[in-house]
Amino acid sequence: MAPRLATPADIPFVMAVERIPGHDAYINLWTEEQHAAALAGPDHAYLIASGPDGEPVGFAILSDLRDPHGNLCLKRIAMAAPGRGLGAAFLRAVTAWTFGNTAAHRFWLYVVAANDRARHVYRAQNFAEEGTLREARLEADGTRTALILMSLLRREWSSQTSR
């Protein structure tokens, strides 16, 4: 599942996936203007996963592409139909794209602590849990939840792909 770079025509798909019921518990929502600005700027890359029929089935947003220390962030990843096993394959493809197309040394992300399914997928792909950001995310109801910081280093990715 090789990802392709998104175009402005993909923004409605990205926004629709962000707004799937249940996704709001784990991912942030952006406006069309926010997506358009990020997509047009030099600090973000949008990647689209396509299904066998060529239709989009998921997206990822990478940020910090110009970080001078080589820390590239997986800002957001989401599938249109979660729970079908495509997310793990897409994450592998996004990681391969990241290390194959950028100078990233460290690929990092935050994940909502209660998102056990995502944490399992990240750990299965050798992302290390680096710490907990307590009460770091403000929810719509005013409560705060913890985020887990995870990362994968280029050398770790290289060693797992060379096996």
PDB file of C-alpha atoms in Angstrom:
ATOM      1  CA  MET A   1       0.000   0.000   0.000  1.00  0.00           C
ATOM      2  CA  ALA A   2       2.281   2.762  -1.233  1.00  0.00           C
ATOM      3  CA  PRO A   3       0.924   6.155  -0.213  1.00  0.00           C
ATOM      4  CA  ARG A   4       0.590   9.013  -2.642  1.00  0.00           C
ATOM      5  CA  LEU A   5       0.964  12.699  -1.915  1.00  0.00           C
ATOM      6  CA  ALA A   6      -2.352  14.452  -1.473  1.00  0.00           C
ATOM      7  CA  THR A   7      -3.622  17.304  -3.602  1.00  0.00           C
ATOM      8  CA  PRO A   8      -6.112  20.037  -2.659  1.00  0.00           C
ATOM      9  CA  ALA A   9      -8.817  17.810  -4.186  1.00  0.00           C
ATOM     10  CA  ASP A  10      -8.219  15.337  -1.317  1.00  0.00           C
ATOM     11  CA  ILE A  11      -9.114  17.815   1.444  1.00  0.00           C
ATOM     12  CA  PRO A  12     -12.860  16.919   1.454  1.00  0.00           C
ATOM     13  CA  PHE A  13     -11.921  13.229   1.937  1.00  0.00           C
ATOM     14  CA  VAL A  14      -9.538  14.089   4.786  1.00  0.00           C
ATOM     15  CA  MET A  15     -12.181  16.216   6.484  1.00  0.00           C
ATOM     16  CA  ALA A  16     -14.856  13.524   6.062  1.00  0.00           C
ATOM     17  CA  VAL A  17     -12.608  10.888   7.658  1.00  0.00           C
ATOM     18  CA  GLU A  18     -11.739  13.231  10.542  1.00  0.00           C
ATOM     19  CA  ARG A  19     -15.454  13.608  11.201  1.00  0.00           C
ATOM     20  CA  ILE A  20     -16.381   9.915  11.274  1.00  0.00           C
ATOM     21  CA  PRO A  21     -18.220   9.298  14.556  1.00  0.00           C
ATOM     22  CA  GLY A  22     -15.746   8.118  17.171  1.00  0.00           C
ATOM     23  CA  HIS A  23     -12.678   9.604  15.505  1.00  0.00           C
ATOM     24  CA  ASP A  24     -13.064  12.816  17.506  1.00  0.00           C
ATOM     25  CA  ALA A  25     -12.033  10.883  20.633  1.00  0.00           C
ATOM     26  CA  TYR A  26      -8.585  10.327  19.150  1.00  0.00           C
ATOM     27  CA  ILE A  27      -7.849  12.849  16.410  1.00  0.00           C
ATOM     28  CA  ASN A  28      -8.210  16.588  16.071  1.00  0.00           C
ATOM     29  CA  LEU A  29     -10.416  18.282  13.514  1.00  0.00           C
ATOM     30  CA  TRP A  30      -9.205  21.045  11.251  1.00  0.00           C
ATOM     31  CA  THR A  31     -11.128  23.436   9.053  1.00  0.00           C
ATOM     32  CA  GLU A  32     -10.795  23.416   5.302  1.00  0.00           C
ATOM     33  CA  GLU A  33      -8.678  26.559   5.559  1.00  0.00           C
ATOM     34  CA  GLN A  34      -6.297  24.934   8.059  1.00  0.00           C
ATOM     35  CA  HIS A  35      -5.866  21.888   5.808  1.00  0.00           C
ATOM     36  CA  ALA A  36      -5.361  24.014   2.698  1.00  0.00           C
ATOM     37  CA  ALA A  37      -2.702  26.125   4.422  1.00  0.00           C
ATOM     38  CA  ALA A  38      -0.856  23.099   5.797  1.00  0.00           C
ATOM     39  CA  LEU A  39      -1.009  21.244   2.471  1.00  0.00           C
ATOM     40  CA  ALA A  40       0.340  24.278   0.609  1.00  0.00           C
ATOM     41  CA  GLY A  41       3.124  24.989   3.092  1.00  0.00           C
ATOM     42  CA  PRO A  42       6.620  23.507   3.306  1.00  0.00           C
ATOM     43  CA  ASP A  43       6.282  22.018   6.798  1.00  0.00           C
ATOM     44  CA  HIS A  44       3.591  19.417   6.113  1.00  0.00           C
ATOM     45  CA  ALA A  45       3.057  16.430   3.851  1.00  0.00           C
ATOM     46  CA  TYR A  46      -0.303  14.761   3.359  1.00  0.00           C
ATOM     47  CA  LEU A  47      -0.256  11.106   2.325  1.00  0.00           C
ATOM     48  CA  ILE A  48      -3.251   9.211   0.985  1.00  0.00           C
ATOM     49  CA  ALA A  49      -3.801   5.447   1.166  1.00  0.00           C
ATOM     50  CA  SER A  50      -5.714   3.996  -1.753  1.00  0.00           C
ATOM     51  CA  GLY A  51      -7.693   0.779  -1.834  1.00  0.00           C
ATOM     52  CA  PRO A  52      -7.606  -1.819  -4.611  1.00  0.00           C
ATOM     53  CA  ASP A  53     -10.088   0.220  -6.636  1.00  0.00           C
ATOM     54  CA  GLY A  54      -7.922   3.349  -6.375  1.00  0.00           C
ATOM     55  CA  GLU A  55     -10.342   5.120  -4.046  1.00  0.00           C
ATOM     56  CA  PRO A  56      -8.852   6.748  -0.919  1.00  0.00           C
ATOM     57  CA  VAL A  57      -9.181   4.688   2.250  1.00  0.00           C
ATOM     58  CA  GLY A  58      -7.051   6.670   4.708  1.00  0.00           C
ATOM     59  CA  PHE A  59      -4.747   9.610   5.199  1.00  0.00           C
ATOM     60  CA  ALA A  60      -1.734  10.704   7.203  1.00  0.00           C
ATOM     61  CA  ILE A  61      -0.461  14.187   7.951  1.00  0.00           C
ATOM     62  CA  LEU A  62       3.232  14.672   8.624  1.00  0.00           C
ATOM     63  CA  SER A  63       4.541  17.873  10.166  1.00  0.00           C
ATOM     64  CA  ASP A  64       7.881  19.434  11.066  1.00  0.00           C
ATOM     65  CA  LEU A  65       9.367  18.532   7.685  1.00  0.00           C
ATOM     66  CA  ARG A  66      11.941  21.299   8.087  1.00  0.00           C
ATOM     67  CA  ASP A  67      12.925  20.515  11.686  1.00  0.00           C
ATOM     68  CA  PRO A  68      16.698  21.128  11.820  1.00  0.00           C
ATOM     69  CA  HIS A  69      17.177  18.225  14.236  1.00  0.00           C
ATOM     70  CA  GLY A  70      15.494  15.635  12.007  1.00  0.00           C
ATOM     71  CA  ASN A  71      12.429  15.141  14.219  1.00  0.00           C
ATOM     72  CA  LEU A  72       9.465  14.538  11.911  1.00  0.00           C
ATOM     73  CA  CYS A  73       5.988  14.253  13.447  1.00  0.00           C
ATOM     74  CA  LEU A  74       3.144  11.946  12.471  1.00  0.00           C
ATOM     75  CA  LYS A  75       0.512  14.585  13.175  1.00  0.00           C
ATOM     76  CA  ARG A  76      -2.481  12.489  12.235  1.00  0.00           C
ATOM     77  CA  ILE A  77      -3.317   9.118  10.693  1.00  0.00           C
ATOM     78  CA  ALA A  78      -6.842   7.834  10.147  1.00  0.00           C
ATOM     79  CA  MET A  79      -8.657   5.255   8.110  1.00  0.00           C
ATOM     80  CA  ALA A  80     -12.100   5.640   6.565  1.00  0.00           C
ATOM     81  CA  ALA A  81     -13.095   2.169   7.827  1.00  0.00           C
ATOM     82  CA  PRO A  82     -11.067   1.389  10.959  1.00  0.00           C
ATOM     83  CA  GLY A  83     -10.778  -2.133  12.279  1.00  0.00           C
ATOM     84  CA  ARG A  84     -10.157  -3.850   8.942  1.00  0.00           C
ATOM     85  CA  GLY A  85      -6.384  -4.223   9.290  1.00  0.00           C
ATOM     86  CA  LEU A  86      -5.504  -1.568   6.732  1.00  0.00           C
ATOM     87  CA  GLY A  87      -4.215   0.919   9.298  1.00  0.00           C
ATOM     88  CA  ALA A  88      -1.165  -1.168  10.235  1.00  0.00           C
ATOM     89  CA  ALA A  89      -0.201  -1.613   6.584  1.00  0.00           C
ATOM     90  CA  PHE A  90      -0.694   2.092   5.937  1.00  0.00           C
ATOM     91  CA  LEU A  91       1.441   3.006   8.967  1.00  0.00           C
ATOM     92  CA  ARG A  92       4.244   0.775   7.611  1.00  0.00           C
ATOM     93  CA  ALA A  93       3.942   2.509   4.234  1.00  0.00           C
ATOM     94  CA  VAL A  94       3.913   5.990   5.820  1.00  0.00           C
ATOM     95  CA  THR A  95       6.990   5.107   7.885  1.00  0.00           C
ATOM     96  CA  ALA A  96       8.796   3.783   4.799  1.00  0.00           C
ATOM     97  CA  TRP A  97       7.829   6.924   2.874  1.00  0.00           C
ATOM     98  CA  THR A  98       9.068   9.115   5.729  1.00  0.00           C
ATOM     99  CA  PHE A  99      12.484   7.509   6.017  1.00  0.00           C
ATOM    100  CA  GLY A 100      12.772   7.032   2.246  1.00  0.00           C
ATOM    101  CA  ASN A 101      11.839  10.574   1.230  1.00  0.00           C
ATOM    102  CA  THR A 102      13.017  12.831   4.044  1.00  0.00           C
ATOM    103  CA  ALA A 103      16.113  13.315   6.157  1.00  0.00           C
ATOM    104  CA  ALA A 104      14.186  12.369   9.299  1.00  0.00           C
ATOM    105  CA  HIS A 105      16.250  10.880  12.086  1.00  0.00           C
ATOM    106  CA  ARG A 106      13.315  10.431  14.484  1.00  0.00           C
ATOM    107  CA  PHE A 107       9.680   9.835  13.536  1.00  0.00           C
ATOM    108  CA  TRP A 108       7.468  10.720  16.483  1.00  0.00           C
ATOM    109  CA  LEU A 109       3.823  11.025  17.468  1.00  0.00           C
ATOM    110  CA  TYR A 110       1.425  11.548  20.332  1.00  0.00           C
ATOM    111  CA  VAL A 111      -1.364   9.045  20.914  1.00  0.00           C
ATOM    112  CA  VAL A 112      -4.290   9.375  23.293  1.00  0.00           C
ATOM    113  CA  ALA A 113      -3.444   7.137  26.254  1.00  0.00           C
ATOM    114  CA  ALA A 114      -6.850   5.425  26.118  1.00  0.00           C
ATOM    115  CA  ASN A 115      -6.423   4.495  22.429  1.00  0.00           C
ATOM    116  CA  ASP A 116      -5.241   0.945  23.097  1.00  0.00           C
ATOM    117  CA  ARG A 117      -5.706  -0.216  19.508  1.00  0.00           C
ATOM    118  CA  ALA A 118      -3.443   2.512  18.108  1.00  0.00           C
ATOM    119  CA  ARG A 119      -0.824   2.038  20.827  1.00  0.00           C
ATOM    120  CA  HIS A 120      -0.726  -1.672  20.002  1.00  0.00           C
ATOM    121  CA  VAL A 121      -0.217  -0.948  16.292  1.00  0.00           C
ATOM    122  CA  TYR A 122       2.575   1.552  17.001  1.00  0.00           C
ATOM    123  CA  ARG A 123       4.347  -0.809  19.427  1.00  0.00           C
ATOM    124  CA  ALA A 124       4.045  -3.678  16.931  1.00  0.00           C
ATOM    125  CA  GLN A 125       5.973  -1.495  14.463  1.00  0.00           C
ATOM    126  CA  ASN A 126       8.686  -0.796  17.050  1.00  0.00           C
ATOM    127  CA  PHE A 127       7.643   2.697  18.071  1.00  0.00           C
ATOM    128  CA  ALA A 128       8.911   3.166  21.624  1.00  0.00           C
ATOM    129  CA  GLU A 129       6.799   4.785  24.319  1.00  0.00           C
ATOM    130  CA  GLU A 130       8.924   7.654  25.603  1.00  0.00           C
ATOM    131  CA  GLY A 131       6.667   9.166  28.212  1.00  0.00           C
ATOM    132  CA  THR A 132       3.268  10.394  29.297  1.00  0.00           C
ATOM    133  CA  LEU A 133       2.034  13.944  28.915  1.00  0.00           C
ATOM    134  CA  ARG A 134      -0.429  14.160  31.785  1.00  0.00           C
ATOM    135  CA  GLU A 135      -3.728  16.002  31.185  1.00  0.00           C
ATOM    136  CA  ALA A 136      -2.342  17.294  27.879  1.00  0.00           C
ATOM    137  CA  ARG A 137      -5.477  17.114  25.733  1.00  0.00           C
ATOM    138  CA  LEU A 138      -8.580  19.166  26.488  1.00  0.00           C
ATOM    139  CA  GLU A 139     -11.725  17.277  25.531  1.00  0.00           C
ATOM    140  CA  ALA A 140     -14.982  18.850  24.343  1.00  0.00           C
ATOM    141  CA  ASP A 141     -16.583  18.151  27.720  1.00  0.00           C
ATOM    142  CA  GLY A 142     -13.834  20.039  29.562  1.00  0.00           C
ATOM    143  CA  THR A 143     -12.019  16.979  30.893  1.00  0.00           C
ATOM    144  CA  ARG A 144      -8.354  16.392  30.209  1.00  0.00           C
ATOM    145  CA  THR A 145      -6.719  13.194  29.006  1.00  0.00           C
ATOM    146  CA  ALA A 146      -3.146  11.987  28.843  1.00  0.00           C
ATOM    147  CA  LEU A 147      -1.111  11.626  25.672  1.00  0.00           C
ATOM    148  CA  ILE A 148       1.668   9.091  25.151  1.00  0.00           C
ATOM    149  CA  LEU A 149       4.785  10.238  23.286  1.00  0.00           C
ATOM    150  CA  MET A 150       6.168   7.544  20.968  1.00  0.00           C
ATOM    151  CA  SER A 151       8.947   7.478  18.392  1.00  0.00           C
ATOM    152  CA  LEU A 152      10.925   5.353  15.977  1.00  0.00           C
ATOM    153  CA  LEU A 153      14.527   6.159  15.063  1.00  0.00           C
ATOM    154  CA  ARG A 154      15.831   5.745  11.531  1.00  0.00           C
ATOM    155  CA  ARG A 155      18.385   3.121  12.648  1.00  0.00           C
ATOM    156  CA  GLU A 156      15.636   1.114  14.375  1.00  0.00           C
ATOM    157  CA  TRP A 157      13.502   1.222  11.251  1.00  0.00           C
ATOM    158  CA  SER A 158      16.492   0.300   9.057  1.00  0.00           C
ATOM    159  CA  SER A 159      17.362  -2.695  11.221  1.00  0.00           C
ATOM    160  CA  GLN A 160      13.791  -4.028  11.160  1.00  0.00           C
ATOM    161  CA  THR A 161      13.440  -3.604   7.390  1.00  0.00           C
ATOM    162  CA  SER A 162      16.780  -5.271   6.635  1.00  0.00           C
ATOM    163  CA  ARG A 163      15.746  -8.555   8.278  1.00  0.00           C
TER     164      ARG A 163
END
